[in-house]
mmCIF file with all atom_site columns, C-alpha atoms in Angstrom:
data_model
loop_
_atom_site.group_PDB
_atom_site.id
_atom_site.type_symbol
_atom_site.label_atom_id
_atom_site.label_alt_id
_atom_site.label_comp_id
_atom_site.label_asym_id
_atom_site.label_entity_id
_atom_site.label_seq_id
_atom_site.pdbx_PDB_ins_code
_atom_site.Cartn_x
_atom_site.Cartn_y
_atom_site.Cartn_z
_atom_site.occupancy
_atom_site.B_iso_or_equiv
_atom_site.pdbx_formal_charge
_atom_site.auth_seq_id
_atom_site.auth_comp_id
_atom_site.auth_asym_id
_atom_site.auth_atom_id
_atom_site.pdbx_PDB_model_num
ATOM 1   C CA . MET G 1 1   ? -33.412 -14.911 6.381   1.00 83.00 ? 1   MET G CA 1
ATOM 2   C CA . ILE G 1 2   ? -33.518 -11.084 6.367   1.00 91.00 ? 2   ILE G CA 1
ATOM 3   C CA . ALA G 1 3   ? -32.506 -11.060 10.044  1.00 89.00 ? 3   ALA G CA 1
ATOM 4   C CA . GLY G 1 4   ? -29.442 -13.196 9.190   1.00 88.00 ? 4   GLY G CA 1
ATOM 5   C CA . VAL G 1 5   ? -28.396 -10.785 6.451   1.00 90.00 ? 5   VAL G CA 1
ATOM 6   C CA . VAL G 1 6   ? -28.857 -7.806  8.770   1.00 90.00 ? 6   VAL G CA 1
ATOM 7   C CA . ILE G 1 7   ? -26.781 -9.533  11.492  1.00 91.00 ? 7   ILE G CA 1
ATOM 8   C CA . ALA G 1 8   ? -24.035 -10.324 8.947   1.00 89.00 ? 8   ALA G CA 1
ATOM 9   C CA . ILE G 1 9   ? -23.970 -6.686  7.779   1.00 91.00 ? 9   ILE G CA 1
ATOM 10  C CA . LEU G 1 10  ? -23.753 -5.414  11.350  1.00 90.00 ? 10  LEU G CA 1
ATOM 11  C CA . LEU G 1 11  ? -20.935 -7.847  12.180  1.00 90.00 ? 11  LEU G CA 1
ATOM 12  C CA . CYS G 1 12  ? -19.052 -6.705  9.096   1.00 90.00 ? 12  CYS G CA 1
ATOM 13  C CA . LEU G 1 13  ? -19.440 -3.041  10.055  1.00 89.00 ? 13  LEU G CA 1
ATOM 14  C CA . TRP G 1 14  ? -18.342 -3.770  13.644  1.00 90.00 ? 14  TRP G CA 1
ATOM 15  C CA . GLY G 1 15  ? -15.307 -5.702  12.342  1.00 87.00 ? 15  GLY G CA 1
ATOM 16  C CA . SER G 1 16  ? -14.331 -2.841  10.043  1.00 87.00 ? 16  SER G CA 1
ATOM 17  C CA . PHE G 1 17  ? -14.421 -0.271  12.858  1.00 83.00 ? 17  PHE G CA 1
ATOM 18  C CA . ALA G 1 18  ? -12.572 -2.618  15.261  1.00 83.00 ? 18  ALA G CA 1
ATOM 19  C CA . SER G 1 19  ? -9.847  -3.260  12.648  1.00 83.00 ? 19  SER G CA 1
ATOM 20  C CA . TYR G 1 20  ? -9.463  0.453   11.899  1.00 80.00 ? 20  TYR G CA 1
ATOM 21  C CA . GLY G 1 21  ? -9.107  1.256   15.540  1.00 78.00 ? 21  GLY G CA 1
ATOM 22  C CA . SER G 1 22  ? -6.451  -1.371  16.261  1.00 75.00 ? 22  SER G CA 1
ATOM 23  C CA . GLU G 1 23  ? -4.503  -0.461  13.103  1.00 76.00 ? 23  GLU G CA 1
ATOM 24  C CA . SER G 1 24  ? -4.653  3.220   14.042  1.00 71.00 ? 24  SER G CA 1
ATOM 25  C CA . ASP G 1 25  ? -3.192  2.347   17.469  1.00 72.00 ? 25  ASP G CA 1
ATOM 26  C CA . VAL G 1 26  ? -0.370  0.349   15.907  1.00 67.00 ? 26  VAL G CA 1
ATOM 27  C CA . GLN G 1 27  ? 0.455   3.196   13.435  1.00 66.00 ? 27  GLN G CA 1
ATOM 28  C CA . GLN G 1 28  ? 0.620   5.678   16.347  1.00 70.00 ? 28  GLN G CA 1
ATOM 29  C CA . GLN G 1 29  ? 2.986   3.460   18.286  1.00 71.00 ? 29  GLN G CA 1
ATOM 30  C CA . TYR G 1 30  ? 5.262   2.478   15.327  1.00 71.00 ? 30  TYR G CA 1
ATOM 31  C CA . ARG G 1 31  ? 5.239   5.510   13.058  1.00 73.00 ? 31  ARG G CA 1
ATOM 32  C CA . ASP G 1 32  ? 8.187   4.811   10.721  1.00 70.00 ? 32  ASP G CA 1
ATOM 33  C CA . PRO G 1 33  ? 10.379  1.957   12.075  1.00 68.00 ? 33  PRO G CA 1
ATOM 34  C CA . TYR G 1 34  ? 12.595  1.928   8.972   1.00 66.00 ? 34  TYR G CA 1
ATOM 35  C CA . MET G 1 35  ? 12.920  5.756   8.890   1.00 73.00 ? 35  MET G CA 1
ATOM 36  C CA . VAL G 1 36  ? 11.805  5.893   5.259   1.00 78.00 ? 36  VAL G CA 1
ATOM 37  C CA . SER G 1 37  ? 10.589  9.473   5.623   1.00 81.00 ? 37  SER G CA 1
ATOM 38  C CA . ALA G 1 38  ? 14.073  10.558  6.746   1.00 84.00 ? 38  ALA G CA 1
ATOM 39  C CA . GLN G 1 39  ? 15.519  9.137   3.500   1.00 89.00 ? 39  GLN G CA 1
ATOM 40  C CA . PHE G 1 40  ? 13.848  11.896  1.476   1.00 90.00 ? 40  PHE G CA 1
ATOM 41  C CA . THR G 1 41  ? 16.112  14.456  3.195   1.00 91.00 ? 41  THR G CA 1
ATOM 42  C CA . ARG G 1 42  ? 19.138  12.128  3.295   1.00 92.00 ? 42  ARG G CA 1
ATOM 43  C CA . LEU G 1 43  ? 18.964  11.236  -0.404  1.00 94.00 ? 43  LEU G CA 1
ATOM 44  C CA . GLY G 1 44  ? 17.664  14.595  -1.677  1.00 91.00 ? 44  GLY G CA 1
ATOM 45  C CA . GLY G 1 45  ? 20.952  15.605  -3.249  1.00 92.00 ? 45  GLY G CA 1
ATOM 46  C CA . VAL G 1 46  ? 21.103  12.437  -5.286  1.00 93.00 ? 46  VAL G CA 1
ATOM 47  C CA . LEU G 1 47  ? 17.607  13.184  -6.635  1.00 89.00 ? 47  LEU G CA 1
ATOM 48  C CA . SER G 1 48  ? 18.846  16.363  -8.212  1.00 88.00 ? 48  SER G CA 1
ATOM 49  C CA . ALA G 1 49  ? 22.140  14.860  -9.431  1.00 91.00 ? 49  ALA G CA 1
ATOM 50  C CA . ILE G 1 50  ? 20.754  11.896  -11.390 1.00 90.00 ? 50  ILE G CA 1
ATOM 51  C CA . PRO G 1 51  ? 18.180  12.284  -14.178 1.00 85.00 ? 51  PRO G CA 1
ATOM 52  C CA . GLU G 1 52  ? 14.789  10.585  -13.879 1.00 86.00 ? 52  GLU G CA 1
ATOM 53  C CA . GLY G 1 53  ? 14.670  7.205   -15.551 1.00 84.00 ? 53  GLY G CA 1
ATOM 54  C CA . ALA G 1 54  ? 18.409  6.584   -15.120 1.00 88.00 ? 54  ALA G CA 1
ATOM 55  C CA . GLY G 1 55  ? 19.662  3.207   -13.933 1.00 90.00 ? 55  GLY G CA 1
ATOM 56  C CA . ILE G 1 56  ? 21.832  3.509   -10.843 1.00 95.00 ? 56  ILE G CA 1
ATOM 57  C CA . GLY G 1 57  ? 24.144  0.982   -9.332  1.00 96.00 ? 57  GLY G CA 1
ATOM 58  C CA . TYR G 1 58  ? 24.013  0.517   -5.574  1.00 97.00 ? 58  TYR G CA 1
ATOM 59  C CA . ILE G 1 59  ? 26.692  -0.402  -3.046  1.00 97.00 ? 59  ILE G CA 1
ATOM 60  C CA . THR G 1 60  ? 26.546  -0.473  0.745   1.00 97.00 ? 60  THR G CA 1
ATOM 61  C CA . ASP G 1 61  ? 28.454  -1.589  3.782   1.00 96.00 ? 61  ASP G CA 1
ATOM 62  C CA . ALA G 1 62  ? 25.442  -3.382  5.303   1.00 95.00 ? 62  ALA G CA 1
ATOM 63  C CA . PRO G 1 63  ? 25.808  -7.170  5.506   1.00 95.00 ? 63  PRO G CA 1
ATOM 64  C CA . PRO G 1 64  ? 24.271  -8.816  2.387   1.00 94.00 ? 64  PRO G CA 1
ATOM 65  C CA . GLY G 1 65  ? 20.858  -10.363 3.090   1.00 92.00 ? 65  GLY G CA 1
ATOM 66  C CA . SER G 1 66  ? 20.479  -8.616  6.430   1.00 93.00 ? 66  SER G CA 1
ATOM 67  C CA . GLY G 1 67  ? 17.402  -6.683  7.475   1.00 89.00 ? 67  GLY G CA 1
ATOM 68  C CA . LEU G 1 68  ? 19.476  -3.481  7.558   1.00 89.00 ? 68  LEU G CA 1
ATOM 69  C CA . GLU G 1 69  ? 20.637  -3.999  3.980   1.00 94.00 ? 69  GLU G CA 1
ATOM 70  C CA . ALA G 1 70  ? 17.120  -4.729  2.765   1.00 92.00 ? 70  ALA G CA 1
ATOM 71  C CA . GLY G 1 71  ? 15.683  -1.743  4.583   1.00 90.00 ? 71  GLY G CA 1
ATOM 72  C CA . MET G 1 72  ? 18.356  0.617   3.245   1.00 93.00 ? 72  MET G CA 1
ATOM 73  C CA . PHE G 1 73  ? 18.044  -0.644  -0.316  1.00 95.00 ? 73  PHE G CA 1
ATOM 74  C CA . LEU G 1 74  ? 14.240  -0.638  -0.429  1.00 94.00 ? 74  LEU G CA 1
ATOM 75  C CA . SER G 1 75  ? 13.883  2.804   1.164   1.00 93.00 ? 75  SER G CA 1
ATOM 76  C CA . ALA G 1 76  ? 16.495  4.223   -1.275  1.00 95.00 ? 76  ALA G CA 1
ATOM 77  C CA . GLN G 1 77  ? 14.683  2.587   -4.147  1.00 94.00 ? 77  GLN G CA 1
ATOM 78  C CA . TYR G 1 78  ? 11.393  4.127   -2.978  1.00 92.00 ? 78  TYR G CA 1
ATOM 79  C CA . VAL G 1 79  ? 12.839  7.639   -2.573  1.00 93.00 ? 79  VAL G CA 1
ATOM 80  C CA . LEU G 1 80  ? 14.753  7.673   -5.871  1.00 94.00 ? 80  LEU G CA 1
ATOM 81  C CA . ALA G 1 81  ? 11.911  6.325   -8.039  1.00 92.00 ? 81  ALA G CA 1
ATOM 82  C CA . PRO G 1 82  ? 11.460  6.458   -11.049 1.00 92.00 ? 82  PRO G CA 1
ATOM 83  C CA . ARG G 1 83  ? 15.215  5.893   -11.129 1.00 93.00 ? 83  ARG G CA 1
ATOM 84  C CA . LEU G 1 84  ? 15.971  2.174   -11.051 1.00 93.00 ? 84  LEU G CA 1
ATOM 85  C CA . LEU G 1 85  ? 18.499  0.877   -8.490  1.00 95.00 ? 85  LEU G CA 1
ATOM 86  C CA . LYS G 1 86  ? 20.527  -2.243  -9.313  1.00 96.00 ? 86  LYS G CA 1
ATOM 87  C CA . ARG G 1 87  ? 22.686  -3.837  -6.627  1.00 95.00 ? 87  ARG G CA 1
ATOM 88  C CA . GLY G 1 88  ? 26.405  -3.642  -7.359  1.00 95.00 ? 88  GLY G CA 1
ATOM 89  C CA . ALA G 1 89  ? 28.644  -1.318  -9.330  1.00 93.00 ? 89  ALA G CA 1
ATOM 90  C CA . VAL G 1 90  ? 26.809  -2.172  -12.588 1.00 92.00 ? 90  VAL G CA 1
ATOM 91  C CA . ALA G 1 91  ? 25.893  1.243   -13.998 1.00 93.00 ? 91  ALA G CA 1
ATOM 92  C CA . GLU G 1 92  ? 27.633  4.492   -14.997 1.00 93.00 ? 92  GLU G CA 1
ATOM 93  C CA . TRP G 1 93  ? 26.329  6.135   -11.801 1.00 94.00 ? 93  TRP G CA 1
ATOM 94  C CA . VAL G 1 94  ? 26.499  4.257   -8.515  1.00 96.00 ? 94  VAL G CA 1
ATOM 95  C CA . LEU G 1 95  ? 24.920  5.288   -5.210  1.00 97.00 ? 95  LEU G CA 1
ATOM 96  C CA . GLY G 1 96  ? 26.901  4.536   -2.110  1.00 97.00 ? 96  GLY G CA 1
ATOM 97  C CA . ASN G 1 97  ? 24.538  4.184   0.854   1.00 97.00 ? 97  ASN G CA 1
ATOM 98  C CA . PHE G 1 98  ? 26.632  3.549   3.963   1.00 96.00 ? 98  PHE G CA 1
ATOM 99  C CA . SER G 1 99  ? 25.745  3.053   7.606   1.00 92.00 ? 99  SER G CA 1
ATOM 100 C CA . HIS G 1 100 ? 29.220  3.837   8.949   1.00 93.00 ? 100 HIS G CA 1
ATOM 101 C CA . PRO G 1 101 ? 31.869  6.464   8.127   1.00 94.00 ? 101 PRO G CA 1
ATOM 102 C CA . ALA G 1 102 ? 34.642  5.250   5.855   1.00 94.00 ? 102 ALA G CA 1
ATOM 103 C CA . ASP G 1 103 ? 37.129  6.338   3.206   1.00 96.00 ? 103 ASP G CA 1
ATOM 104 C CA . PHE G 1 104 ? 34.477  6.389   0.476   1.00 96.00 ? 104 PHE G CA 1
ATOM 105 C CA . ALA G 1 105 ? 36.990  7.269   -2.258  1.00 95.00 ? 105 ALA G CA 1
ATOM 106 C CA . ALA G 1 106 ? 38.972  4.114   -1.420  1.00 96.00 ? 106 ALA G CA 1
ATOM 107 C CA . VAL G 1 107 ? 35.773  2.039   -1.309  1.00 96.00 ? 107 VAL G CA 1
ATOM 108 C CA . GLY G 1 108 ? 34.888  3.303   -4.774  1.00 95.00 ? 108 GLY G CA 1
ATOM 109 C CA . ARG G 1 109 ? 38.344  2.698   -6.193  1.00 95.00 ? 109 ARG G CA 1
ATOM 110 C CA . SER G 1 110 ? 38.243  -0.929  -4.992  1.00 95.00 ? 110 SER G CA 1
ATOM 111 C CA . GLN G 1 111 ? 35.198  -1.368  -7.301  1.00 94.00 ? 111 GLN G CA 1
ATOM 112 C CA . GLY G 1 112 ? 36.425  0.686   -10.244 1.00 94.00 ? 112 GLY G CA 1
ATOM 113 C CA . LEU G 1 113 ? 34.502  3.816   -9.253  1.00 96.00 ? 113 LEU G CA 1
ATOM 114 C CA . LEU G 1 114 ? 35.462  7.462   -8.826  1.00 96.00 ? 114 LEU G CA 1
ATOM 115 C CA . LEU G 1 115 ? 33.875  9.505   -6.052  1.00 96.00 ? 115 LEU G CA 1
ATOM 116 C CA . GLN G 1 116 ? 31.839  12.286  -7.621  1.00 95.00 ? 116 GLN G CA 1
ATOM 117 C CA . GLN G 1 117 ? 30.113  13.805  -4.607  1.00 96.00 ? 117 GLN G CA 1
ATOM 118 C CA . ASP G 1 118 ? 29.765  13.127  -0.891  1.00 96.00 ? 118 ASP G CA 1
ATOM 119 C CA . PHE G 1 119 ? 26.306  14.294  0.286   1.00 96.00 ? 119 PHE G CA 1
ATOM 120 C CA . GLY G 1 120 ? 27.032  13.482  3.956   1.00 94.00 ? 120 GLY G CA 1
ATOM 121 C CA . GLU G 1 121 ? 25.329  11.064  6.301   1.00 93.00 ? 121 GLU G CA 1
ATOM 122 C CA . GLY G 1 122 ? 26.844  8.084   4.417   1.00 95.00 ? 122 GLY G CA 1
ATOM 123 C CA . VAL G 1 123 ? 25.386  9.035   1.025   1.00 97.00 ? 123 VAL G CA 1
ATOM 124 C CA . VAL G 1 124 ? 27.878  9.294   -1.826  1.00 97.00 ? 124 VAL G CA 1
ATOM 125 C CA . LEU G 1 125 ? 27.660  9.297   -5.580  1.00 96.00 ? 125 LEU G CA 1
ATOM 126 C CA . PHE G 1 126 ? 30.214  7.403   -7.671  1.00 96.00 ? 126 PHE G CA 1
ATOM 127 C CA . ARG G 1 127 ? 30.840  7.233   -11.378 1.00 94.00 ? 127 ARG G CA 1
ATOM 128 C CA . LYS G 1 128 ? 32.472  4.404   -13.329 1.00 93.00 ? 128 LYS G CA 1
ATOM 129 C CA . ALA G 1 129 ? 36.183  4.985   -13.915 1.00 85.00 ? 129 ALA G CA 1
ATOM 130 C CA . GLN G 1 130 ? 36.848  5.339   -17.659 1.00 75.00 ? 130 GLN G CA 1
#
């Protein structure tokens, strides 16, 4: 009975080390596939422009329901926390997170928004038109 418990403990330890080793290899190979760490630099200006705890609308040019759209939204939500992102032009302040260059002022006007600031790299801040 004691030998069985010792063998079980040894197998658990061996499994832990094997799992750690394989996970470490995967992390080295695929460091940041969604480039979340780059979003801290890309969205840095928005962090200083919007107060903590504010609700922010969110619009993008990524196809709805696509992996690109989900990755862009979730990484922006992570970086901007504790600010709460809500999809659509539903708040006083709206983040535009675009993957392609465009006439951002025109995009905003089409949704009743005024362009407040273009931070570059497809990141713009809109405000609801009064």
